[in-house]
PDB file of C-alpha atoms and ligand atoms in Angstrom:
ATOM      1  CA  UNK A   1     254.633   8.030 175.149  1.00  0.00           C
ATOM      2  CA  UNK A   2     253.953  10.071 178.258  1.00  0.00           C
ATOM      3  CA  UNK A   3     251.279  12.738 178.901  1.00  0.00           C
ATOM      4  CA  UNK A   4     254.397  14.308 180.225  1.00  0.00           C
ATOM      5  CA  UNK A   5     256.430  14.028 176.748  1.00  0.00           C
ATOM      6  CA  UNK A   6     253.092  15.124 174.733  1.00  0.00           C
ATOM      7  CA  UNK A   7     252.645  18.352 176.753  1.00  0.00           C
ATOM      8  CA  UNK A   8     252.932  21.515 174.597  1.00  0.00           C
ATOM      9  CA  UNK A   9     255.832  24.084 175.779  1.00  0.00           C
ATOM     10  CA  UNK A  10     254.969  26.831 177.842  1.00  0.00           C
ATOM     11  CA  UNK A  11     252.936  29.352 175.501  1.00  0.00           C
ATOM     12  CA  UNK A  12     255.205  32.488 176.250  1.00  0.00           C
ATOM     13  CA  UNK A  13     258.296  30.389 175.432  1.00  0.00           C
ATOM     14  CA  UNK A  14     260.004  31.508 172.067  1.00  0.00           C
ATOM     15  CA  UNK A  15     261.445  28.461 170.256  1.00  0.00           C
ATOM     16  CA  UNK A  16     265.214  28.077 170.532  1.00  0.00           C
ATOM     17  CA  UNK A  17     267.311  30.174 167.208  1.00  0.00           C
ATOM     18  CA  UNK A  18     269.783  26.844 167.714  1.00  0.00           C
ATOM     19  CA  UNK A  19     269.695  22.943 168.348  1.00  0.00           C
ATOM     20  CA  UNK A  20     272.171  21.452 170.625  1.00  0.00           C
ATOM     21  CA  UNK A  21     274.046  19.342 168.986  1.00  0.00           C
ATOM     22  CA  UNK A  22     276.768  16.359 170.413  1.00  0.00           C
ATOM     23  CA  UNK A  23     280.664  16.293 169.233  1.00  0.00           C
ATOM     24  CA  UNK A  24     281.476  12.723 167.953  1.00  0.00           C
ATOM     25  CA  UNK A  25     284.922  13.634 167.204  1.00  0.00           C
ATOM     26  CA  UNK A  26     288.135  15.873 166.780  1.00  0.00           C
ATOM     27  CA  UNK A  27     290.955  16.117 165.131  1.00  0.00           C
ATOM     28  CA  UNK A  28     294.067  18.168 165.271  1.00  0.00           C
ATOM     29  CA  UNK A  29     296.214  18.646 162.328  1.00  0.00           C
ATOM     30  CA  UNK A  30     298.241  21.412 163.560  1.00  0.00           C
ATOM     31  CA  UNK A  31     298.657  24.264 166.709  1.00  0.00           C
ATOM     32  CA  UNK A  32     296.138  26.318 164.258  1.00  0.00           C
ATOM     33  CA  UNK A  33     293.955  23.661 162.385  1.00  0.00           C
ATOM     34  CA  UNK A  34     291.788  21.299 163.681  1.00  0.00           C
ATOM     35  CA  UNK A  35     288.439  19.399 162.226  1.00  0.00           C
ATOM     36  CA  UNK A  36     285.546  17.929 164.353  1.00  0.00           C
ATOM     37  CA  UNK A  37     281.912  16.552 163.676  1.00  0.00           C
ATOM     38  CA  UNK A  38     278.706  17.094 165.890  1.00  0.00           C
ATOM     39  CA  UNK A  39     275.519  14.900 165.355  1.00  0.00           C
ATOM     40  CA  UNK A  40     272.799  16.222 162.550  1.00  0.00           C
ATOM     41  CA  UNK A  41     269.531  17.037 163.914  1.00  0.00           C
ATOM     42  CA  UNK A  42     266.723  15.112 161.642  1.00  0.00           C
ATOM     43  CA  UNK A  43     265.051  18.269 160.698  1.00  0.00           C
ATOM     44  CA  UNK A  44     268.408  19.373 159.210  1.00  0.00           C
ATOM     45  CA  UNK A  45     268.610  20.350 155.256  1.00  0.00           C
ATOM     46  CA  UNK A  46     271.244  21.909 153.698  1.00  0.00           C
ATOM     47  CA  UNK A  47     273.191  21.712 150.192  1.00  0.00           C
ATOM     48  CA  UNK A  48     276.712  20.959 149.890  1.00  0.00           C
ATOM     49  CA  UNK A  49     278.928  24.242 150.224  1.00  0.00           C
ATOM     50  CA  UNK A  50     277.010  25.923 152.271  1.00  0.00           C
ATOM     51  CA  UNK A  51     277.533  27.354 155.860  1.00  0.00           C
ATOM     52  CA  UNK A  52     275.833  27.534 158.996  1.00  0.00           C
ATOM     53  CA  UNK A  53     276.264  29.662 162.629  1.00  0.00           C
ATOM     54  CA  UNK A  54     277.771  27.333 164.778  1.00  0.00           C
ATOM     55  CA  UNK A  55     279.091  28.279 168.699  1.00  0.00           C
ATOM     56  CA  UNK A  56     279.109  27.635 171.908  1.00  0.00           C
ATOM     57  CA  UNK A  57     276.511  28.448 175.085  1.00  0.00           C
ATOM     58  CA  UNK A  58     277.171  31.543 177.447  1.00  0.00           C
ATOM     59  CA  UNK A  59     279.300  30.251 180.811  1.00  0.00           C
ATOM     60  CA  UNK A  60     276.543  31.652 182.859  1.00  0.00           C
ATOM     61  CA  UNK A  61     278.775  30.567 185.516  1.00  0.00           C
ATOM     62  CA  UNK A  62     281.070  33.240 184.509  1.00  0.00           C
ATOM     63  CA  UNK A  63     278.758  35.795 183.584  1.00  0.00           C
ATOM     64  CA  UNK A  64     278.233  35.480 180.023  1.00  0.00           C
ATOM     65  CA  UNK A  65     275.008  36.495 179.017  1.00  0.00           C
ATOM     66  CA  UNK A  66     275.224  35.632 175.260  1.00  0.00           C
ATOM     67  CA  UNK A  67     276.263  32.895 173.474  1.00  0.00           C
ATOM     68  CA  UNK A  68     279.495  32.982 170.801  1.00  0.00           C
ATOM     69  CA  UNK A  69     278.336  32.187 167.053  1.00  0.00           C
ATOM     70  CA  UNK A  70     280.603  32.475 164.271  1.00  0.00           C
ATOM     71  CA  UNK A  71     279.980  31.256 160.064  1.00  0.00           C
ATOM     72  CA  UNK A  72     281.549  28.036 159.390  1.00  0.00           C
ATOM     73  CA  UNK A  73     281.282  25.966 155.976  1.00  0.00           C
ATOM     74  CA  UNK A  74     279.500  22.408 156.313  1.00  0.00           C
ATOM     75  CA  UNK A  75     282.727  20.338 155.407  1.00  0.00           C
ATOM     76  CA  UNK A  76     280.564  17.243 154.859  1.00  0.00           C
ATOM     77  CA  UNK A  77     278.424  16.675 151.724  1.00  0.00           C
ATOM     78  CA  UNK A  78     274.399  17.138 151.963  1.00  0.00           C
ATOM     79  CA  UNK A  79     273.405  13.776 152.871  1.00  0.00           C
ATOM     80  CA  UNK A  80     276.049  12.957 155.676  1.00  0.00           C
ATOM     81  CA  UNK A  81     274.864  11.335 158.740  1.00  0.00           C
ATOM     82  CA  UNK A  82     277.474  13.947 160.600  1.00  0.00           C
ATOM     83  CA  UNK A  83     278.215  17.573 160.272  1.00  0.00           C
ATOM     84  CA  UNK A  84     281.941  17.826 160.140  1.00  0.00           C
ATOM     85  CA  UNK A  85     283.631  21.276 160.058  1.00  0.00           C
ATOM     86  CA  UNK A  86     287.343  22.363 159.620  1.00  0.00           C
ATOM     87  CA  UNK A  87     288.491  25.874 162.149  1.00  0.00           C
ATOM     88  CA  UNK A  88     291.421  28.000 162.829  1.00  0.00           C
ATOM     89  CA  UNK A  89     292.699  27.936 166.400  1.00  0.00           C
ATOM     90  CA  UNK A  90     293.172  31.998 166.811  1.00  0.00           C
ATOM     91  CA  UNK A  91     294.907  31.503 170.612  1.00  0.00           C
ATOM     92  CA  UNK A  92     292.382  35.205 171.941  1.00  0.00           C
ATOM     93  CA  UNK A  93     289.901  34.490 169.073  1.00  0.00           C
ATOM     94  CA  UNK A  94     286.120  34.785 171.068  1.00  0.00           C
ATOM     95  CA  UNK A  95     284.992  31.501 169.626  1.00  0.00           C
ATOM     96  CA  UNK A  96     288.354  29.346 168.327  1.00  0.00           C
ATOM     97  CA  UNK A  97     289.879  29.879 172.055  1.00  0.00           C
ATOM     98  CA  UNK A  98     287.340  27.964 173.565  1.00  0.00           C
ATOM     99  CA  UNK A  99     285.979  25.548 170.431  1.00  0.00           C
ATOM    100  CA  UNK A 100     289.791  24.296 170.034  1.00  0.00           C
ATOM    101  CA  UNK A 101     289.397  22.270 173.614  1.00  0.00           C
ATOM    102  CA  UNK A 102     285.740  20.738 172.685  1.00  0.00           C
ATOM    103  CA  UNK A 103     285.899  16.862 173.243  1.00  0.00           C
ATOM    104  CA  UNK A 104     284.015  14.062 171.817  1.00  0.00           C
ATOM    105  CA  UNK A 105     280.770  14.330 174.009  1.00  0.00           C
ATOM    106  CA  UNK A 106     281.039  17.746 174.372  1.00  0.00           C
ATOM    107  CA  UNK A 107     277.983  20.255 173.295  1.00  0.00           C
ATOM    108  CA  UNK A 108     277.786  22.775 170.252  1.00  0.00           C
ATOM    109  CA  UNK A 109     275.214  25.091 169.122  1.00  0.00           C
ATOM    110  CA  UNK A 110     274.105  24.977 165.407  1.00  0.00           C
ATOM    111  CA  UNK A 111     271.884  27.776 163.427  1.00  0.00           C
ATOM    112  CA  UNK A 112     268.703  26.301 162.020  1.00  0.00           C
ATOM    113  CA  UNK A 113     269.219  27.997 158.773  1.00  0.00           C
ATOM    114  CA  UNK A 114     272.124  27.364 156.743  1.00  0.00           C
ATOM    115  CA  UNK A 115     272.712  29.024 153.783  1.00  0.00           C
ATOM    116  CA  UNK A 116     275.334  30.155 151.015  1.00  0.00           C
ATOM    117  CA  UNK A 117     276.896  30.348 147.503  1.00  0.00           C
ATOM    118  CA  UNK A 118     279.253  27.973 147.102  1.00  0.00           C
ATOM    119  CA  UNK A 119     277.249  25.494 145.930  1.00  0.00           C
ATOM    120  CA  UNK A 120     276.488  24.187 142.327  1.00  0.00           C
ATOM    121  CA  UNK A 121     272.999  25.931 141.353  1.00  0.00           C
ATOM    122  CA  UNK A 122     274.608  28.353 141.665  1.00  0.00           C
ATOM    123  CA  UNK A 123     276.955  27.951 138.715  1.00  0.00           C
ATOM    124  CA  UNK A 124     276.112  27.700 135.299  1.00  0.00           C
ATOM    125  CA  UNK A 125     276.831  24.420 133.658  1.00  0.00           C
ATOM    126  CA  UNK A 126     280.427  23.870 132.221  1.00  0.00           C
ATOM    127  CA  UNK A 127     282.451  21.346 132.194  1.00  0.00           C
ATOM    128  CA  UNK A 128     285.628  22.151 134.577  1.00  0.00           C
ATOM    129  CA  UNK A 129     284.562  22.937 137.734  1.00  0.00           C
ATOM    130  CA  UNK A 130     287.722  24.703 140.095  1.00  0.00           C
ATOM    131  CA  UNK A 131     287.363  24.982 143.449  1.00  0.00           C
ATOM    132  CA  UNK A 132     290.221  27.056 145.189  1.00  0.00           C
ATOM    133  CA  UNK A 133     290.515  27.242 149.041  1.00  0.00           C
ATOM    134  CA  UNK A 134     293.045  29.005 150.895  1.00  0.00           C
ATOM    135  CA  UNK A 135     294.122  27.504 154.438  1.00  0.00           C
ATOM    136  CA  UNK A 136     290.433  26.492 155.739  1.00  0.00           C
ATOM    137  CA  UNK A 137     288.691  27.851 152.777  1.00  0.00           C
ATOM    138  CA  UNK A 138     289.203  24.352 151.839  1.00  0.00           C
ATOM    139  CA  UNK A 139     285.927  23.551 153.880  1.00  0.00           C
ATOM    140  CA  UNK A 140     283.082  24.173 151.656  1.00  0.00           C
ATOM    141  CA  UNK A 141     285.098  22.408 148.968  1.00  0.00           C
ATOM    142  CA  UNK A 142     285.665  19.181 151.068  1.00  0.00           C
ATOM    143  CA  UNK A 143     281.534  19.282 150.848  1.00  0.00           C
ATOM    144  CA  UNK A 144     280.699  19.634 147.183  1.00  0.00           C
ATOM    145  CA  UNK A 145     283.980  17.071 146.563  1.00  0.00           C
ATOM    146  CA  UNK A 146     282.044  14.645 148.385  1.00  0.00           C
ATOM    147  CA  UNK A 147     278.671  15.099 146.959  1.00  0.00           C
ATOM    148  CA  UNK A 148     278.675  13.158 143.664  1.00  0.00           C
ATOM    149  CA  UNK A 149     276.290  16.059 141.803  1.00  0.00           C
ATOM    150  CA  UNK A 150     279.750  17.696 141.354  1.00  0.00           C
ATOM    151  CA  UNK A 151     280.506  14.899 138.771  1.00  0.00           C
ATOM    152  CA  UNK A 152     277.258  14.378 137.076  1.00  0.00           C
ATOM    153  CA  UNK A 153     277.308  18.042 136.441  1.00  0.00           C
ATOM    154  CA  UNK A 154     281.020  18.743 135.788  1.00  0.00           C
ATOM    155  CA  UNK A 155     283.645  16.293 133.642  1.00  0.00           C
ATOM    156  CA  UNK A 156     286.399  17.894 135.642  1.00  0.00           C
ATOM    157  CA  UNK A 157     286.995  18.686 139.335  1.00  0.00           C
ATOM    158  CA  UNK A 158     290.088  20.348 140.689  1.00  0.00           C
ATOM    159  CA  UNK A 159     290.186  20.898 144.276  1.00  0.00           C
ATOM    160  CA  UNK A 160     292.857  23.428 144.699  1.00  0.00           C
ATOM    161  CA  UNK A 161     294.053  24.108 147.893  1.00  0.00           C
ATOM    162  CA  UNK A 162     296.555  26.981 148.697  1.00  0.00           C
ATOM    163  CA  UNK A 163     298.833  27.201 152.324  1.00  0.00           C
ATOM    164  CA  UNK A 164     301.701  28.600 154.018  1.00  0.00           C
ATOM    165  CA  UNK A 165     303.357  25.321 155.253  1.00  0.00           C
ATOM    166  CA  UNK A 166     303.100  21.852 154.134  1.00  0.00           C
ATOM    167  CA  UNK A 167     302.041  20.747 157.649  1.00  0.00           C
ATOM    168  CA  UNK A 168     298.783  23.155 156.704  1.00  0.00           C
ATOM    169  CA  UNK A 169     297.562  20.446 154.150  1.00  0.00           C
ATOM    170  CA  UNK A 170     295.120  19.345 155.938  1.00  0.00           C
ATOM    171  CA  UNK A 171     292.624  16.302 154.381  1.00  0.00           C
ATOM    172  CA  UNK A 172     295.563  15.701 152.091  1.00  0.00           C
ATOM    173  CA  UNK A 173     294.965  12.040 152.570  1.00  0.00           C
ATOM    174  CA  UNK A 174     291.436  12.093 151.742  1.00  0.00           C
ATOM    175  CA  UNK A 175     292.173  13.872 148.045  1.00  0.00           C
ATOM    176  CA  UNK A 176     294.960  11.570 147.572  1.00  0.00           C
ATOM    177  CA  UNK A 177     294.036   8.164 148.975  1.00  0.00           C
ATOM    178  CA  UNK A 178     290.716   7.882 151.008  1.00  0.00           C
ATOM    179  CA  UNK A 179     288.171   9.619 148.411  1.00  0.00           C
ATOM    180  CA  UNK A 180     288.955   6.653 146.241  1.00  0.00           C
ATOM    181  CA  UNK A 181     287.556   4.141 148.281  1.00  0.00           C
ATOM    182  CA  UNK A 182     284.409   5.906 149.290  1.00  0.00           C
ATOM    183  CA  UNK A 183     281.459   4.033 148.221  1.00  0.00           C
ATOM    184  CA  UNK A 184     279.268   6.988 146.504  1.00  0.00           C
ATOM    185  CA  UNK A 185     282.069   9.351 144.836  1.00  0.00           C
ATOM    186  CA  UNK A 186     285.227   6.485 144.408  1.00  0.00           C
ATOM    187  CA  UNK A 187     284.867   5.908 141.235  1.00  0.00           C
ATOM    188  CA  UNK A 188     283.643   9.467 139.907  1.00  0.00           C
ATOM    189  CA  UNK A 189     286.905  11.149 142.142  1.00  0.00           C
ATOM    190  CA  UNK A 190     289.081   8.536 140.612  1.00  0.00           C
ATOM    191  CA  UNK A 191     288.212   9.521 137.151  1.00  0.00           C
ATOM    192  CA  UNK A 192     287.359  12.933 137.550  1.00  0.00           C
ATOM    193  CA  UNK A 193     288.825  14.997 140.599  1.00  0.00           C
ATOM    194  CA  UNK A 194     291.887  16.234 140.562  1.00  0.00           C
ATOM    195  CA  UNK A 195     293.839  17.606 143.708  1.00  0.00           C
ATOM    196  CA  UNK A 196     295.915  20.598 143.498  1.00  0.00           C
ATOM    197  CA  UNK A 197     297.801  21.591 146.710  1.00  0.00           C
ATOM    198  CA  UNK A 198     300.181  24.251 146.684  1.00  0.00           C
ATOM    199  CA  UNK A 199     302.690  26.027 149.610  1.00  0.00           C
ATOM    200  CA  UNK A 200     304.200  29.197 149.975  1.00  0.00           C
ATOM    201  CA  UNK A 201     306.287  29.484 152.354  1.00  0.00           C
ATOM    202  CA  UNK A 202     308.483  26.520 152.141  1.00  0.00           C
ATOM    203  CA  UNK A 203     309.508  23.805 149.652  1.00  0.00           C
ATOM    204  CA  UNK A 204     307.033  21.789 148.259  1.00  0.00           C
ATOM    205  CA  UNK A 205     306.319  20.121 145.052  1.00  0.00           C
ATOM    206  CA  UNK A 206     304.488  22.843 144.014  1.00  0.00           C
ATOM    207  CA  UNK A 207     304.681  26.431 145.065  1.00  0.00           C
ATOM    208  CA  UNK A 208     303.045  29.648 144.751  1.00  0.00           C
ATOM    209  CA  UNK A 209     300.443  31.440 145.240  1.00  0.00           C
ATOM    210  CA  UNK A 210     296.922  30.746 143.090  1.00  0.00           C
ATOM    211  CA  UNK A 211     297.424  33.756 141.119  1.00  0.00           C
ATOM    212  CA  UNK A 212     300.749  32.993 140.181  1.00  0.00           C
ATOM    213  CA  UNK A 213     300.008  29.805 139.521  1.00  0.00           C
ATOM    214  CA  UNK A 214     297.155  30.938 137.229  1.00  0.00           C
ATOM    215  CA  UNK A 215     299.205  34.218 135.419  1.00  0.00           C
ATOM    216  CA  UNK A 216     302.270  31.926 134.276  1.00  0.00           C
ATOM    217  CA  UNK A 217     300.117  29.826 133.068  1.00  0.00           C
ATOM    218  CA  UNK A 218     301.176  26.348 135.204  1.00  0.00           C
ATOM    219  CA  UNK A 219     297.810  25.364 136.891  1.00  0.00           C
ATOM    220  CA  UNK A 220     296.200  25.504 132.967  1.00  0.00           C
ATOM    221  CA  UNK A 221     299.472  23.131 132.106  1.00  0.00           C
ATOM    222  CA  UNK A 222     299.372  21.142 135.155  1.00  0.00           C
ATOM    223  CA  UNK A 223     295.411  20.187 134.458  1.00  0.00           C
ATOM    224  CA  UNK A 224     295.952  18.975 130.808  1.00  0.00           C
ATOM    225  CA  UNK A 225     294.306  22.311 130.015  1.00  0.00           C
ATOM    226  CA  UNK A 226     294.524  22.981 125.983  1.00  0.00           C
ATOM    227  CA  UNK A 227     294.922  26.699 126.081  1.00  0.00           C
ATOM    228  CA  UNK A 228     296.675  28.862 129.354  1.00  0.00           C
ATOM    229  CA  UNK A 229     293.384  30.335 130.263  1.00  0.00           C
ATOM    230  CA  UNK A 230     289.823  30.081 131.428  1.00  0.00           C
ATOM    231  CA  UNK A 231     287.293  29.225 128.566  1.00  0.00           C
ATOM    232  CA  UNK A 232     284.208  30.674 129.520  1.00  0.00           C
ATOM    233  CA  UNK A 233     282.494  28.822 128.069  1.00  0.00           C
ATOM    234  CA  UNK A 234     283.374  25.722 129.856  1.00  0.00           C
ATOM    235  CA  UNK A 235     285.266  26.476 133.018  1.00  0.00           C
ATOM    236  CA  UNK A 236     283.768  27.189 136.676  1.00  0.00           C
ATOM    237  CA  UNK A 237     285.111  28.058 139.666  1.00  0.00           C
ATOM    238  CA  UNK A 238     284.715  28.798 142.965  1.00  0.00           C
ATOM    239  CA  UNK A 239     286.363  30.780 145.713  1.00  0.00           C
ATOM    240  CA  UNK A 240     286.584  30.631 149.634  1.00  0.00           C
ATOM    241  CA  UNK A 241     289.630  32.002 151.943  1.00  0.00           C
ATOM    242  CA  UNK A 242     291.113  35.470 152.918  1.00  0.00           C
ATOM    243  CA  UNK A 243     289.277  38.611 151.283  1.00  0.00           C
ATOM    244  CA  UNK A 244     292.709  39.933 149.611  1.00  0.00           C
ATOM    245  CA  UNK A 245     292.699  36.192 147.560  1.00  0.00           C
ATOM    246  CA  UNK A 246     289.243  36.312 146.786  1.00  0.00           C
ATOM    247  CA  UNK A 247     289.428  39.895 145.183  1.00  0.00           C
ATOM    248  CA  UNK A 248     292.456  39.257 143.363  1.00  0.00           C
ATOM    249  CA  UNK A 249     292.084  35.848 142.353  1.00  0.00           C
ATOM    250  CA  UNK A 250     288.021  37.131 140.991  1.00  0.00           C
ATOM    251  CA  UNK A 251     289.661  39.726 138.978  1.00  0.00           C
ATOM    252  CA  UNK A 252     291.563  37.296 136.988  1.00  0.00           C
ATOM    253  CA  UNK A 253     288.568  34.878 136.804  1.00  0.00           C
ATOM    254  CA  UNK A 254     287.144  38.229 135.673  1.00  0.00           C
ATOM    255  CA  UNK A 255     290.067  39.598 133.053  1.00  0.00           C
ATOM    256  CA  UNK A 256     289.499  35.925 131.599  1.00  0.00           C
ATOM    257  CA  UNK A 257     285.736  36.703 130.680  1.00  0.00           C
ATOM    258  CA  UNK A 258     284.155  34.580 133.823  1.00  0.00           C
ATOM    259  CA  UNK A 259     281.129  36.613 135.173  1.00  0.00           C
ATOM    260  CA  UNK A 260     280.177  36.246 139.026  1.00  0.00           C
ATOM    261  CA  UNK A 261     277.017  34.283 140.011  1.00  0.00           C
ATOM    262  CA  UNK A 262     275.389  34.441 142.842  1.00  0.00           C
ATOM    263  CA  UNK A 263     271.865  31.926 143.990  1.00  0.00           C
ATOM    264  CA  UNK A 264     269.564  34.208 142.595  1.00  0.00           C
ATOM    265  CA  UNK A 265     271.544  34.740 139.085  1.00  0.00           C
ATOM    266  CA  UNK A 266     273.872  31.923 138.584  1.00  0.00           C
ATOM    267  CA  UNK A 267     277.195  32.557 136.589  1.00  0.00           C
ATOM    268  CA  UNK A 268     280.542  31.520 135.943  1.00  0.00           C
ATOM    269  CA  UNK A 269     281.902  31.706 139.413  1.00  0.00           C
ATOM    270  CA  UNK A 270     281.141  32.110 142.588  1.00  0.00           C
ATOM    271  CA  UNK A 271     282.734  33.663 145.863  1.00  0.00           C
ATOM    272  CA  UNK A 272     282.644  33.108 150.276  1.00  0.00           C
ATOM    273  CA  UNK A 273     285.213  34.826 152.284  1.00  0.00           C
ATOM    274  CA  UNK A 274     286.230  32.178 154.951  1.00  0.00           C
ATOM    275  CA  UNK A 275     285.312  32.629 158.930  1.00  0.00           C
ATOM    276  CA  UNK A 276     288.428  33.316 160.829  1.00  0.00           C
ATOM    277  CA  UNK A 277     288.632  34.719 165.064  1.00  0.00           C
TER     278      UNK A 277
HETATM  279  P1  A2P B 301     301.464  33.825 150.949  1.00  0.00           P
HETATM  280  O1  A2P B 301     302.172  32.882 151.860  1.00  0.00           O
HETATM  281  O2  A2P B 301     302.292  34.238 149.768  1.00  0.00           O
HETATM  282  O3  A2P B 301     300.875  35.013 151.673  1.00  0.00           O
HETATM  283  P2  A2P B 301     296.658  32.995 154.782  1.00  0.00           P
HETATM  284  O4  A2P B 301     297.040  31.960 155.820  1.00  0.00           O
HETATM  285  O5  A2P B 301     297.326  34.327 154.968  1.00  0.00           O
HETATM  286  O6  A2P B 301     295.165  33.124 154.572  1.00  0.00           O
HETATM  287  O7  A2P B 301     297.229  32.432 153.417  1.00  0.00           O
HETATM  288  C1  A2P B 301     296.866  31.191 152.904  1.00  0.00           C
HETATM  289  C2  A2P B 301     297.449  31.067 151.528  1.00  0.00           C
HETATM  290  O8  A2P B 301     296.856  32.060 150.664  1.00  0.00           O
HETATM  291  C3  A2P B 301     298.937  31.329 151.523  1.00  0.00           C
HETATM  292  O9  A2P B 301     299.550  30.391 150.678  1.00  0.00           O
HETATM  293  C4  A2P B 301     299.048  32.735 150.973  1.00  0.00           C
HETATM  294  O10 A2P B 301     300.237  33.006 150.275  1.00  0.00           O
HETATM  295  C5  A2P B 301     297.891  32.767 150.007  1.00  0.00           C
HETATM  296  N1  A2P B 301     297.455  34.130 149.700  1.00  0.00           N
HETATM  297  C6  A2P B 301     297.398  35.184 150.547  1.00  0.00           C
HETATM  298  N2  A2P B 301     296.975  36.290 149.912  1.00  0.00           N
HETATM  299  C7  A2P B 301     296.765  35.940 148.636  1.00  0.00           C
HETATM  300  C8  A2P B 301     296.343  36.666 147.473  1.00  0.00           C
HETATM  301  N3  A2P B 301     296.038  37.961 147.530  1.00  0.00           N
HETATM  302  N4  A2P B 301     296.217  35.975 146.327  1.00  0.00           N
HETATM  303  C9  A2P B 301     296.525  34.661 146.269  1.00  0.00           C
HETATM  304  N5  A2P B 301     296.950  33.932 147.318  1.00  0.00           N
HETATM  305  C10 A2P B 301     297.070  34.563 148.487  1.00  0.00           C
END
């Protein structure tokens, strides 16, 4: 090494808030969804479910004086090699304008201090663990799928994942095929996860909102469930997507005696409204 490279920074520089971090890849699933990865800085930590700031620098070219940082969920589990992360596209959104054209190469900034409560300390143990994700509240969920703590600590994992359109079902392939194969979780998901998509707004094997799905009684039926409820004693979930699903699928997690936890006081289940602009 250097004398050059071993020189301490300036003393009246203030250490960057972000890292810069490399794309490796994107992909678009739709006009509004797309999914990318950027490298993971060693220093890194974070559990599975949680979320971090992650933007883009100021154009100083154009004037911009600040950079654009938005909450995303991690979409990988805790001890990927890559940060992956599903987005919107919101065409005049401040950040999802500009992130939707980023290219393998291209450079992101990520917060140094991700955080969260989607993630399983903070849930009691049980033995069902649901996870329901509305358009890319599926994110967090794609994490703690992938992490195999979620089957050591739960006999049952339902990855429930609400949209408009089929086209929206983004990662379907992974919950139905790929997860399978992967060397760490294969054979837990195979015996143990169970994937629950369901559409809206057109035709689809299954349709209807969660809360429908959960009032009638036909997710409890659909999961080999022995009663058409929660048991709170056994069951877990966890939220992510649009406020107005959050609130009103909580208050039925709520009417069937599940209490909210949170990191500091872990409970039943637990709730993250998804990033969207
Ligand atoms: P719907 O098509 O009936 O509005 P969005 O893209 O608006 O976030 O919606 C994603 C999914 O969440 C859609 O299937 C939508 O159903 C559903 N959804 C929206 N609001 C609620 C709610 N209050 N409770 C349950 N599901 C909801």
């Amino acid at each position: 090494m250097t004398a050059t490279a071993l020189s301490p920074a300036p003393k009246d520089a203030a250490p960057s808030p972000h890292h810069l971090e490399t794309v490796l890849w994107v992909k678009h699933w739709t006009d509004r969804l797309f999914s990318f990865a950027i490298t993971r800085p060693p220093s890194f930590r974070f559990r599975s479910g949680e979320f971090v700031m992650i933007g883009l620098p100021a154009r100083e070219e154009l004037g911009e004086k600040k950079a654009i940082l938005r909450a995303y969920s991690i979409a990988s589990p805790s001890f990927a090699e890559e940060l992956e992360f599903f987005s919107i596209k919101v065409p005049d959104g401040p950040l999802t304008s500009r992130l939707q054209l980023i290219q393998a190469g291209d450079q992101i900034l990520l917060g140094k201090k991700p955080t969260g409560t989607l993630v399983l300390d903070a849930v009691r143990p049980g033995k069902r663990l649901f996870l329901f994700g509305t358009g890319t509240g599926l994110a967090p969920f794609l994490s703690v799928a992938r992490d195999p703590d979620a089957y050591a600590r739960f006999e049952q994992v339902i990855v429930a994942h609400g949209v408009r359109e089929v086209k929206e079902l983004a990662y379907r392939e992974l919950f139905t095929a790929e997860i399978h194969d992967d060397p760490l979780v294969g054979d837990e998901a195979k015996a143990q996860l169970a994937y629950y998509p369901t559409v809206t707004r057109e035709p689809f094997e299954r349709q209807g909102r969660f809360t429908d799905l959960i009032a009638t009684g036909q997710l409890f039926r659909e999961v080999g469930s022995p009663f058409e409820r929660f048991d709170p004693e056994t069951d877990r979930a966890m939220l992510c997507g649009s406020m107005a699903m959050i609130k009103d699928t909580a208050a039925l997690l709520e009417a069937h005696g599940l209490k909210e936890g949170s990191n500091a006081e872990p409970g039943d289940f637990v709730i993250e409204r998804a990033f969207v602009g």
